[in-house]
Short mmCIF file of C-alpha atoms in Angstrom, two decimals:
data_model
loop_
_atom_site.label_atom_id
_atom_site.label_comp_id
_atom_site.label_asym_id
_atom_site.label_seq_id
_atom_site.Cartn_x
_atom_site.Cartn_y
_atom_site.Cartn_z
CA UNK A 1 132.81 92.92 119.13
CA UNK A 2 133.84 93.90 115.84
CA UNK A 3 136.28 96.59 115.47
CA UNK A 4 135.82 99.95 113.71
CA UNK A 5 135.94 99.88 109.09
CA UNK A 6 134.55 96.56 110.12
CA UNK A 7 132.35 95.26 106.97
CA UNK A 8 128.54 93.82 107.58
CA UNK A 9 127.24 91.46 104.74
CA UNK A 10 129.54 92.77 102.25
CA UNK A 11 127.60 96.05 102.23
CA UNK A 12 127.12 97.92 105.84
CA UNK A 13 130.79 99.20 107.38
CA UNK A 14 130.30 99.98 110.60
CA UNK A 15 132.15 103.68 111.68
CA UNK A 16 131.68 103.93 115.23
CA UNK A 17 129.36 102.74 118.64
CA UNK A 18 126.40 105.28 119.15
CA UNK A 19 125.18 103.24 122.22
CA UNK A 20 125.23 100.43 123.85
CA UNK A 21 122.67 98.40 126.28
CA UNK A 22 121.55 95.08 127.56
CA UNK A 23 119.59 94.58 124.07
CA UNK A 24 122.59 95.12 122.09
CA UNK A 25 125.00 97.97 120.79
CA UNK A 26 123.79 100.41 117.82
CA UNK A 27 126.74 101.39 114.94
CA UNK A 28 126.59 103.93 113.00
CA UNK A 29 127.36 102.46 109.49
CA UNK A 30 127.16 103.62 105.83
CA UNK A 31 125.85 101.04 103.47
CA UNK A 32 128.01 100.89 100.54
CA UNK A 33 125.69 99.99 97.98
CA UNK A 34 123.62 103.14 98.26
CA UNK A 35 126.15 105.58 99.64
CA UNK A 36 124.33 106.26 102.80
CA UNK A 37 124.60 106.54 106.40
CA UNK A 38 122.44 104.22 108.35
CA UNK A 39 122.13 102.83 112.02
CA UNK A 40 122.90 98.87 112.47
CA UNK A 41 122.24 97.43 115.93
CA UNK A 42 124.03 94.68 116.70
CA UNK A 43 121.40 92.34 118.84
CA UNK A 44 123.22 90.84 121.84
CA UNK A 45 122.94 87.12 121.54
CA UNK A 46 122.17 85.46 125.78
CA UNK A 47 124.75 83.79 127.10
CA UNK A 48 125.17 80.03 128.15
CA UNK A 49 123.10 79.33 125.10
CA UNK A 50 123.28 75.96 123.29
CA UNK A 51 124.05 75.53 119.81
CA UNK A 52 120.30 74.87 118.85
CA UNK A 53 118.97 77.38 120.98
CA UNK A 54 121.58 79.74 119.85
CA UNK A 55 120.03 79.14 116.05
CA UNK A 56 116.41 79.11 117.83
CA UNK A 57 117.21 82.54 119.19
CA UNK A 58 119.09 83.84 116.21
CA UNK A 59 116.03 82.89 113.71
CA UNK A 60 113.17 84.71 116.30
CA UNK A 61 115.39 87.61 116.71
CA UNK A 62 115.29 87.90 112.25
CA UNK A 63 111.71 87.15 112.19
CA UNK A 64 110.37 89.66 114.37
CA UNK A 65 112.85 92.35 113.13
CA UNK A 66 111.58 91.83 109.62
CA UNK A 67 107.74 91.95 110.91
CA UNK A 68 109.16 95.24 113.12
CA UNK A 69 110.08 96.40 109.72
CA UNK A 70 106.50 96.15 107.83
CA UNK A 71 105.59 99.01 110.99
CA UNK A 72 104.60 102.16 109.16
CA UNK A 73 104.21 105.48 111.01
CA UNK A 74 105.94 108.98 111.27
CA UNK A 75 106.51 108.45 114.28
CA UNK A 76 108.75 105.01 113.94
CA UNK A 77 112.35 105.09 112.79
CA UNK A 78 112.33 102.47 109.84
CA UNK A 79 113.66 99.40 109.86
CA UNK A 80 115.03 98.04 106.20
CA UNK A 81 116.99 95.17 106.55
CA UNK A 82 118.27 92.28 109.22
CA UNK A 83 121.20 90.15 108.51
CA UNK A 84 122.88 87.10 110.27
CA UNK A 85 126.82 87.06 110.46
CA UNK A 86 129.20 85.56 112.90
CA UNK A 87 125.89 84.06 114.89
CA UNK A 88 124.05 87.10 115.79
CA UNK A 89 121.26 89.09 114.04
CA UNK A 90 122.36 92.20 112.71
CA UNK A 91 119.57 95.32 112.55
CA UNK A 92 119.72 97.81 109.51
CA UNK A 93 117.81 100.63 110.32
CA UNK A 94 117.40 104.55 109.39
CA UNK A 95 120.12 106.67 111.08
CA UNK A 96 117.82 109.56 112.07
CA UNK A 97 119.43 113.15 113.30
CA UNK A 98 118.18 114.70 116.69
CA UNK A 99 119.04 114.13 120.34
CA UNK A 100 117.26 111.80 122.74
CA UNK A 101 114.90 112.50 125.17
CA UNK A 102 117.04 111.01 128.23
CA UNK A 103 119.85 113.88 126.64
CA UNK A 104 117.68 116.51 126.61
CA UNK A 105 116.27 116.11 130.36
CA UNK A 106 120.08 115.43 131.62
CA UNK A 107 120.62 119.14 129.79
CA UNK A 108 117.79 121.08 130.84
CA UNK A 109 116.39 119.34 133.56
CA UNK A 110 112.05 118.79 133.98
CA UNK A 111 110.29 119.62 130.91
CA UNK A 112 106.98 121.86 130.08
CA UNK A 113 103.77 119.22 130.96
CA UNK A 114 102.36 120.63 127.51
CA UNK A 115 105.42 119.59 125.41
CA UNK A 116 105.74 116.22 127.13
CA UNK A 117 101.91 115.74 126.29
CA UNK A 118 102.81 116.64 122.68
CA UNK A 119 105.83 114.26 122.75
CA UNK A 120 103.70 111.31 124.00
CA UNK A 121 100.72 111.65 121.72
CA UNK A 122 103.57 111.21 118.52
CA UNK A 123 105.36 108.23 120.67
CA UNK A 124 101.67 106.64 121.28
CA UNK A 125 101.24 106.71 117.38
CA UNK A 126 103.53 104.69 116.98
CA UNK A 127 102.48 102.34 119.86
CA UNK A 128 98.87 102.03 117.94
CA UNK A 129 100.44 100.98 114.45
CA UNK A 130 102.52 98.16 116.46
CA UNK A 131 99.77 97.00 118.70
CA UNK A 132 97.68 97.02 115.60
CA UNK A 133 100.26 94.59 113.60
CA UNK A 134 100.20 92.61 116.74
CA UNK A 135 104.00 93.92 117.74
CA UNK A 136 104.62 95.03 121.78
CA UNK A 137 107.95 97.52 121.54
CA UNK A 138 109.25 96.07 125.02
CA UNK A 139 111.73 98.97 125.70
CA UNK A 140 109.79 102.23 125.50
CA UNK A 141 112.03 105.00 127.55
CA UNK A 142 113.26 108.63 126.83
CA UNK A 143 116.84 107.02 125.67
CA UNK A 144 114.09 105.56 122.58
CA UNK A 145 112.81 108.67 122.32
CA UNK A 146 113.72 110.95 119.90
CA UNK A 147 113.51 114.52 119.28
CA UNK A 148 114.04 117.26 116.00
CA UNK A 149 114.94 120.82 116.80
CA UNK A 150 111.00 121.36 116.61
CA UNK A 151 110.50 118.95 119.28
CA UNK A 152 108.92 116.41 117.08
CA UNK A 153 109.39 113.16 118.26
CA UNK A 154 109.85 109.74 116.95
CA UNK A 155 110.13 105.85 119.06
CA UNK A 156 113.84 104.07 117.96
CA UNK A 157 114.56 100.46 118.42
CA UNK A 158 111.84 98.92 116.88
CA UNK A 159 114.00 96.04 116.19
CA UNK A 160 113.52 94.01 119.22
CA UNK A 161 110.04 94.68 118.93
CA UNK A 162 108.37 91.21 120.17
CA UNK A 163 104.70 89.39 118.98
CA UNK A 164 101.78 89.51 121.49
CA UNK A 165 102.14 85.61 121.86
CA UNK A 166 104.14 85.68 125.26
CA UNK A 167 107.34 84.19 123.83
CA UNK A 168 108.92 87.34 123.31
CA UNK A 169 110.74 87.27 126.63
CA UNK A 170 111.88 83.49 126.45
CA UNK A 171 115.12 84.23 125.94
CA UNK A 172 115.84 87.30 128.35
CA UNK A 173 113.93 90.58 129.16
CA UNK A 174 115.29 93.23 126.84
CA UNK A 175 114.26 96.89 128.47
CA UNK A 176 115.59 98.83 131.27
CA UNK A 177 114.28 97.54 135.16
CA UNK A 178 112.71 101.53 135.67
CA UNK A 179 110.58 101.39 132.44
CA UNK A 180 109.23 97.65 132.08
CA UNK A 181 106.45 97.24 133.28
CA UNK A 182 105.58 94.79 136.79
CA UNK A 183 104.22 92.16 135.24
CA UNK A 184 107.42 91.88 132.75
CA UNK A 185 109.56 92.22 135.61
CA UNK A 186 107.48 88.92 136.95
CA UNK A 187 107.88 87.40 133.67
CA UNK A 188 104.12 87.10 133.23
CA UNK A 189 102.84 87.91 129.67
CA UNK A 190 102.96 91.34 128.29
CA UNK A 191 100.31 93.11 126.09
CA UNK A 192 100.13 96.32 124.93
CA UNK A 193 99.39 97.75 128.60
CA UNK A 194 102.79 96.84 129.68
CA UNK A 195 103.42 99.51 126.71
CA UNK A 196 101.25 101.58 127.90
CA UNK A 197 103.02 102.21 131.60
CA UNK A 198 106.44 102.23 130.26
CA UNK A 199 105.58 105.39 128.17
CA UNK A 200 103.55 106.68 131.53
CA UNK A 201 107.20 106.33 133.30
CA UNK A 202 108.89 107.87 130.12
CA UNK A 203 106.64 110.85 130.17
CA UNK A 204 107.01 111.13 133.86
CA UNK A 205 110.85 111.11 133.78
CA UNK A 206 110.61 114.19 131.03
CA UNK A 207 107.90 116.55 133.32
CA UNK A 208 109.39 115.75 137.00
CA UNK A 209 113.24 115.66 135.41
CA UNK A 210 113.80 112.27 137.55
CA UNK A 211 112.03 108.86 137.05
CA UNK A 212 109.03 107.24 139.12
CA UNK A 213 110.91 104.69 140.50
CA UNK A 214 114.48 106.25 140.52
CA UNK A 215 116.72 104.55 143.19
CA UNK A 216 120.91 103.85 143.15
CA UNK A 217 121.03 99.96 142.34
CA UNK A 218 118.97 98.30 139.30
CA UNK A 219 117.60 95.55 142.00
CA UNK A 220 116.20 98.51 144.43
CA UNK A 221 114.56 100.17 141.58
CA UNK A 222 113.12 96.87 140.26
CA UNK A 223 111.87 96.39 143.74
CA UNK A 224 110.10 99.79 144.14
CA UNK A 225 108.60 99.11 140.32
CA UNK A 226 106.70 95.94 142.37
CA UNK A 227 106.36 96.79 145.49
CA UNK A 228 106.07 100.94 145.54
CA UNK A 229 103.92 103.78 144.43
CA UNK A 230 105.39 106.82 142.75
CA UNK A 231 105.76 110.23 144.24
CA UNK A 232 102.79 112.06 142.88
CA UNK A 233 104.13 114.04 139.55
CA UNK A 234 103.59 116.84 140.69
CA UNK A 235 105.44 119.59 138.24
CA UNK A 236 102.82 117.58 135.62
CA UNK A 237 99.98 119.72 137.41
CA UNK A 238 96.43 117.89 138.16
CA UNK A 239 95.60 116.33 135.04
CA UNK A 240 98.30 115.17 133.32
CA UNK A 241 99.53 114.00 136.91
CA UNK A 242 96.43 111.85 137.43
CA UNK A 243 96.78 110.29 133.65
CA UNK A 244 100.47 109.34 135.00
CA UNK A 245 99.95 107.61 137.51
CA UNK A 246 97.04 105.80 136.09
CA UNK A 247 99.35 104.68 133.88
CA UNK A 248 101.77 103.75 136.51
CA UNK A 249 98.89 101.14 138.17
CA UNK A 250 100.79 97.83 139.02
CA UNK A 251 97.32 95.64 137.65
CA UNK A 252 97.40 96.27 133.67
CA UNK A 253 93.42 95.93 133.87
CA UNK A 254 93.77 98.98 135.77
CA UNK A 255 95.57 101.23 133.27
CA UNK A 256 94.19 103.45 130.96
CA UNK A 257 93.84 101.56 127.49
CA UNK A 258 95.72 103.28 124.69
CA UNK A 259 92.68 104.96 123.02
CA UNK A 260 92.12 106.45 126.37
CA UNK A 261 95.50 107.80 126.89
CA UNK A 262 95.07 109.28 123.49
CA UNK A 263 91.92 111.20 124.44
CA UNK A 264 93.31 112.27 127.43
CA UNK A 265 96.64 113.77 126.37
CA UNK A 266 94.79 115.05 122.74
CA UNK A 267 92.60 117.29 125.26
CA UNK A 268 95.74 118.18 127.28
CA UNK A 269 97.39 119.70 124.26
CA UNK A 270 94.44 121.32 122.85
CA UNK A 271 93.04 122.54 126.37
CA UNK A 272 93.46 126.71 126.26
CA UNK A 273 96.72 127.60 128.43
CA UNK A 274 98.08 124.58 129.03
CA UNK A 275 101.37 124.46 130.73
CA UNK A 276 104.47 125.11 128.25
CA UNK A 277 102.21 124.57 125.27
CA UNK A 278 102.63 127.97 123.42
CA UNK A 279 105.87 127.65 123.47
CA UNK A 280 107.37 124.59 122.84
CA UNK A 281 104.48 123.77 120.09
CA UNK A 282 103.90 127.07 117.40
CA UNK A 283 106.91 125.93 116.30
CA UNK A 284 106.27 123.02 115.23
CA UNK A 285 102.71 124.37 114.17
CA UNK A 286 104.63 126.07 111.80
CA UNK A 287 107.40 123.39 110.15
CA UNK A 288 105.91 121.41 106.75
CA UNK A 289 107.47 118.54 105.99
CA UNK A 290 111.42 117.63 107.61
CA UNK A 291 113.25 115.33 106.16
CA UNK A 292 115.50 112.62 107.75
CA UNK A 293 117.43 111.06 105.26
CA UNK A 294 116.39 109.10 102.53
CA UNK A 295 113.66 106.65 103.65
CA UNK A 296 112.69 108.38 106.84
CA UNK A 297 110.40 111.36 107.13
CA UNK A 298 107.63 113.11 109.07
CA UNK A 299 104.74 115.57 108.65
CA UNK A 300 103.61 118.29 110.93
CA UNK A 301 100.22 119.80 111.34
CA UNK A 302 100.27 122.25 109.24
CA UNK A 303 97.96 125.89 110.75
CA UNK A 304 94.15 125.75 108.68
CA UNK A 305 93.11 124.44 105.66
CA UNK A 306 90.90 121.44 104.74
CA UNK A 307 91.66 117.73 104.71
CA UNK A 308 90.52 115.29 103.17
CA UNK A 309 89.85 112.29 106.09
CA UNK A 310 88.78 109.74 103.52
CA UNK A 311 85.63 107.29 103.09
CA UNK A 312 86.31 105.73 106.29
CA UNK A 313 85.77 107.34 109.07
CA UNK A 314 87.05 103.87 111.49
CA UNK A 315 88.28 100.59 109.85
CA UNK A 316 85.08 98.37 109.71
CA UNK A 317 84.54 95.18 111.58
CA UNK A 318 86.98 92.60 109.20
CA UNK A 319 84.95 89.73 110.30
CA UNK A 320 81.85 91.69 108.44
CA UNK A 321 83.84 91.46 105.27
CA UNK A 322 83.60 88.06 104.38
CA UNK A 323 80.77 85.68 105.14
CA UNK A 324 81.53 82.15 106.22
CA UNK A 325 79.54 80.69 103.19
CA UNK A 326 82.34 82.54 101.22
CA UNK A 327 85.45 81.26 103.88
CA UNK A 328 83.99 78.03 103.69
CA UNK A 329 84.22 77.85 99.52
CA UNK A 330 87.67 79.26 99.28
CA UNK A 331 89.10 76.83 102.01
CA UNK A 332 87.96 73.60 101.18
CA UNK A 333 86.01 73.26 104.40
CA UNK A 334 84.71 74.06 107.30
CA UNK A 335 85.80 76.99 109.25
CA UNK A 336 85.89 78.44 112.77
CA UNK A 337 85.23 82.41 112.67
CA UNK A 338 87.23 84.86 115.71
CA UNK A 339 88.26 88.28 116.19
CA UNK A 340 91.54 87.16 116.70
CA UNK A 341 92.74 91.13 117.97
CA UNK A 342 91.42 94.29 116.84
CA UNK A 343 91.31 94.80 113.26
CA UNK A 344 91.79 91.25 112.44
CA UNK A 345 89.25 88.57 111.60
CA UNK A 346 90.66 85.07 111.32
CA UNK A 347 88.68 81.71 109.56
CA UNK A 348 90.23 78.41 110.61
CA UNK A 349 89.78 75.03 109.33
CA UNK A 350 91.93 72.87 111.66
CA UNK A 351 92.65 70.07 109.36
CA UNK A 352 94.76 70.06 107.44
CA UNK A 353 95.70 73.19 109.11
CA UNK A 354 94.55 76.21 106.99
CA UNK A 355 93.82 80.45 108.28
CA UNK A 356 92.13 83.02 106.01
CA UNK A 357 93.02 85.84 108.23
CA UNK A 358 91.55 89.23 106.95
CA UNK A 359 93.07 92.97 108.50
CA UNK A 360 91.90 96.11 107.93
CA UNK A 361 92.70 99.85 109.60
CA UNK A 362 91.76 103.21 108.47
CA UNK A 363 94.45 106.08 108.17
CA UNK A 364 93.96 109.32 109.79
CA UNK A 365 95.05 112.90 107.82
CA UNK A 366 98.61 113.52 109.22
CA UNK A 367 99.81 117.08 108.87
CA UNK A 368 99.29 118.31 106.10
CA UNK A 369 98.25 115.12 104.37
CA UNK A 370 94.76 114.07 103.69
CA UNK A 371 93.43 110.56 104.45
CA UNK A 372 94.23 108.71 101.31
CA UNK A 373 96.93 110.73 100.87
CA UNK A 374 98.70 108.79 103.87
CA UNK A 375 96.87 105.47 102.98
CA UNK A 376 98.83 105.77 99.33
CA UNK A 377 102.26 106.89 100.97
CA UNK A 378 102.25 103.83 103.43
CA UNK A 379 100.98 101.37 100.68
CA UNK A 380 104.04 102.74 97.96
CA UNK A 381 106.47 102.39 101.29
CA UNK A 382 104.95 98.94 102.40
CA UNK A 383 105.40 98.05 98.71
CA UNK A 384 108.63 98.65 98.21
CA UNK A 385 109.92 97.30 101.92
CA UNK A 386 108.09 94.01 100.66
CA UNK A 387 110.23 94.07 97.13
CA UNK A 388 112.75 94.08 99.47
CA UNK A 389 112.57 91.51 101.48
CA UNK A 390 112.97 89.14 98.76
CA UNK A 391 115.53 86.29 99.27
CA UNK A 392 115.85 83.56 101.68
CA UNK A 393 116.64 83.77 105.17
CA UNK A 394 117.40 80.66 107.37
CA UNK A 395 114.42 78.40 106.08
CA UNK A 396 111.92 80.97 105.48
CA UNK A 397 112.10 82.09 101.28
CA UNK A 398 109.76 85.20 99.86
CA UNK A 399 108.69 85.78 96.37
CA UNK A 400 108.56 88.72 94.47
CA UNK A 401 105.91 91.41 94.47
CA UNK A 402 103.45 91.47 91.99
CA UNK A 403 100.93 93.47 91.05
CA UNK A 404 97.01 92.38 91.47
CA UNK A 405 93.90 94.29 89.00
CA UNK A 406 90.23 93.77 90.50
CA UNK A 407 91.28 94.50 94.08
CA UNK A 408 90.56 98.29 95.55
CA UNK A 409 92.44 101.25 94.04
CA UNK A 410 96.30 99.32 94.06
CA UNK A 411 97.41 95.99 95.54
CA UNK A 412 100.31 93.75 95.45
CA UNK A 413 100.64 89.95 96.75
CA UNK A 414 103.95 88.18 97.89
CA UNK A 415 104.19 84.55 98.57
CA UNK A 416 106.55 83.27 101.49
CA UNK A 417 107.35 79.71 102.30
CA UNK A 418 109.34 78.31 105.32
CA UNK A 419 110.47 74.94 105.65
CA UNK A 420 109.96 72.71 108.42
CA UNK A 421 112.51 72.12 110.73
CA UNK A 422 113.28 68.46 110.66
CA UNK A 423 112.71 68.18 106.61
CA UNK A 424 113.11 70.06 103.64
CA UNK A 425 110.29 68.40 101.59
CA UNK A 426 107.14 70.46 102.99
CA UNK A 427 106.21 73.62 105.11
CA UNK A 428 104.05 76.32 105.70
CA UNK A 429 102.84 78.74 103.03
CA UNK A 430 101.45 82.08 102.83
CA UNK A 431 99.99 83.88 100.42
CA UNK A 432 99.23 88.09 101.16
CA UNK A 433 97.55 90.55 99.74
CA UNK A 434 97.85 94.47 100.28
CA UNK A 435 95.25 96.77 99.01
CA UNK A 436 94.36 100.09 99.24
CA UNK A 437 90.84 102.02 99.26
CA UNK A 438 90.48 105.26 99.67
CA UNK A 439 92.28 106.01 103.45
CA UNK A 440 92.14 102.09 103.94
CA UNK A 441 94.35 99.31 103.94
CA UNK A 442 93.47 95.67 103.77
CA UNK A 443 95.12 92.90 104.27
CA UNK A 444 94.54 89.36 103.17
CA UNK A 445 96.67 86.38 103.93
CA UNK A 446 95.70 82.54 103.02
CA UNK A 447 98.35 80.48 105.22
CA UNK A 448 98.55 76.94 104.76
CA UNK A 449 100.44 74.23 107.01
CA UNK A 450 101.96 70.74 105.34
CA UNK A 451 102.77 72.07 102.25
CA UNK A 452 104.88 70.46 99.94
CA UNK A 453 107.71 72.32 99.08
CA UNK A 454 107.84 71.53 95.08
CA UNK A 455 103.96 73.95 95.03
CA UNK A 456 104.52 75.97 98.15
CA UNK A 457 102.03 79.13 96.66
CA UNK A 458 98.53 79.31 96.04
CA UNK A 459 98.14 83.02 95.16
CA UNK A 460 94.46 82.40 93.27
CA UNK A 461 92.38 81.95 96.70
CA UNK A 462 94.22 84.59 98.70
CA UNK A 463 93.73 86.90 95.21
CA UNK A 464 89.78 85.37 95.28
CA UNK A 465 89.42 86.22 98.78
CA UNK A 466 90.93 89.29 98.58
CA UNK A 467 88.37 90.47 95.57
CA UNK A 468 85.41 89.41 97.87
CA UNK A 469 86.49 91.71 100.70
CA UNK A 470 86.98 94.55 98.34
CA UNK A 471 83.53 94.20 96.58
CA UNK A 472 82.41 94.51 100.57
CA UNK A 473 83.96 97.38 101.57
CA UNK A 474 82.29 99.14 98.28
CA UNK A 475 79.22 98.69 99.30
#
């Protein structure tokens, strides 16, 4: 554990612990080169770990912390670098002000049902943007939570967010035994369900003051998380009651999906008298724009006026946006079409081993920001978090940013390239495109397996395909 004035990477000095759990422990720090404060988690590395699976875990934990930090959203404290020293991955992330949800219920005790409502809608927006990158967060709880003097709130800790692939877990559960969901606690794969109930039993905690499964010892309460059913919320009142415990349901095919959740807790808030609304929410009604320190920031609805939602009113179907004629000419071959998740379209020619995958999601007016408005603040942020991330890391290197003409209003492409394990002579490539249209994002990425490493990029055909699924969304 390193002491305090003790210097990350030549750049981060770490001034004191802010927390500590079974994930890791969370510095705050001030990064020398820019003169700022900032938040560095220090990831706790398993025990009885071999040397190789020591590495193994060490280059996972740096891979999903940098695809943690392409998550966008208000709502989701910012992630800008990750660094390895003295064997363990090393989290750089916003420092933002405000006290945690856990805090606030230890001080005042149950919360109004209409400002948890409120708090959860903001905490499921960031949910969507993760499950939408194909990210679970694994440790949703009110200690993640947090919360501005308006009662704004915004979900910390992205940094051990984990891939929906089911090897997020391989190395350890990270999350607390009262918020993870059964089927985590069975070590059986997690989607974005087990999400899903972990906020139910965060938003429960805040309205009853106590959580679902509350018990003395971690082992009794992640017995009653398997084998029990929670008290009936019932300081949440009918409705918002019901939606808990739906959440709560031990089968994740039985829970509410997240676009339902939304619905549900959107008509909560807007519903005429609901409980605690009036006053735990003009306030915030009322606030513009707060700032968090450079790099992090929110908006708040701001009362009347216009918006401007955008040409799209949902993302379209990606797998609409390119025909596999066109796949088929830009690969070489061919390929096998599948909605691979929502919002993503994927063509695959399986030898030699190459994926045209094609994203695309729509941005909704936030505050009071119109459609393309947010669109062009995320695609200037993604942007410059990509510049960034230039460098080499373990045996993964990325390229520069560069501009691209001929594709929607702005894009950029980057070109990564990680070496094979067992040789430094070939590896896989990837070429991606970002573009923006009007309140949508695209993405395009051409990977490539078997690569040799002396011509790891092949920007043209990810530019190429790029170009065809902008001349289809202009239609």
């Amino acid at each position: 554990m390193p002491g305090d004035l003790y210097l990350l990477a030549g750049r981060y000095r770490l001034i004191e612990r802010l927390g500590q759990g079974g994930a890791g422990t969370v510095w705050r720090a001030i990064d020398e080169m820019l003169d700022r404060q900032i938040a560095v988690k220090q990831v706790r590395v398993p025990e009885g770990l071999s040397p190789h699976e020591r590495a193994e875990f060490a280059d996972r934990a740096i891979h999903e912390a940098r695809s943690a930090g392409r998550l966008r959203d208000p709502a989701i404290v910012l992630v800008h670098d990750v660094v390895l020293e003295g064997g363990q991955p090393w989290i750089i992330m916003d420092l933002v002000s405000g006290r945690s949800l856990d805090k606030v219920i230890k001080e005042q005790g149950p919360l109004p049902p209409g400002f948890v409502a409120a708090v959860g809608l903001r905490v499921l927006s960031a949910l969507e943007v993760a499950h939408a990158h194909g990210m679970l967060h694994q440790d949703v709880k009110p200690a993640n939570i947090l919360l501005d003097a308006d009662g704004s709130a915004m979900l910390t800790d992205f940094g051990i967010a984990a891939p929906m692939d089911g090897r997020g877990d391989r190395y350890g559960s990270a999350g607390s035994p009262g918020y993870m969901a059964p089927e985590r606690l069975n070590e059986q794969p997690s989607g974005p369900a087990s999400d899903v109930w972990s906020l139910g039993a965060s938003l429960y905690t805040a309205v009853e003051g106590r959580a679902p499964f509350e018990r003395e010892l971690p082992a009794a309460v992640a017995a009653a998380v398997l084998l029990h059913e929670p008290p009936f919320p019932a300081r949440a009142g009918r409705d918002l009651g019901r939606l808990l415990v739906a959440m709560l349901a031990k089968n994740p095919a039985a829970r509410p999906t997240v676009p339902q959740v939304r619905q549900a807790l959107t008509a909560y808030v807007a519903a005429p008298g609901a409980p605690g609304r009036r006053r735990w929410l003009l306030p915030a009604a009322l606030a513009a724009v707060v700032a968090l320190g450079a790099g992090g920031w929110y908006a708040v609805a701001a009362l009347g006026g216009r918006q401007d939602t955008g040409r799209f009113a949902k993302a379209p179907d990606p797998c609409t946006l390119l025909s596999d004629a066109q796949a088929a000419r830009l690969m070489k071959g061919t390929p096998e079409r599948s909605l691979t998740r929502p919002g993503e379209c994927q063509w695959l020619v399986r030898q030699p081993g190459r994926r045209l995958i094609v994203r695309a999601w729509a941005e909704r007016p936030d505050g009071d920001l119109g459609g393309p408005q947010v669109a062009l603040r995320r695609f200037t942020s993604e942007k410059a978090n990509r510049a960034a991330s230039k460098g080499t890391v373990l045996r993964e290197a990325r390229g520069s940013v560069a501009d691209v003409t001929g594709v929607g209003e702005s894009a950029i492409i980057q070109n990564s390239f990680k070496r094979f394990i067992n040789t430094n002579k070939s590896g896989a490539s990837d070429s991606t495109v970002l573009f923006r249209t009007s309140n949508l994002l695209g993405e395009v990425i051409w990977h490539r397996d078997d690569v040799p490493a002396t011509k790891p990029a092949d920007k043209e055909t990810a530019i190429a395909a790029a170009r065809l699924v902008s001349a289809a969304l202009s239609k």
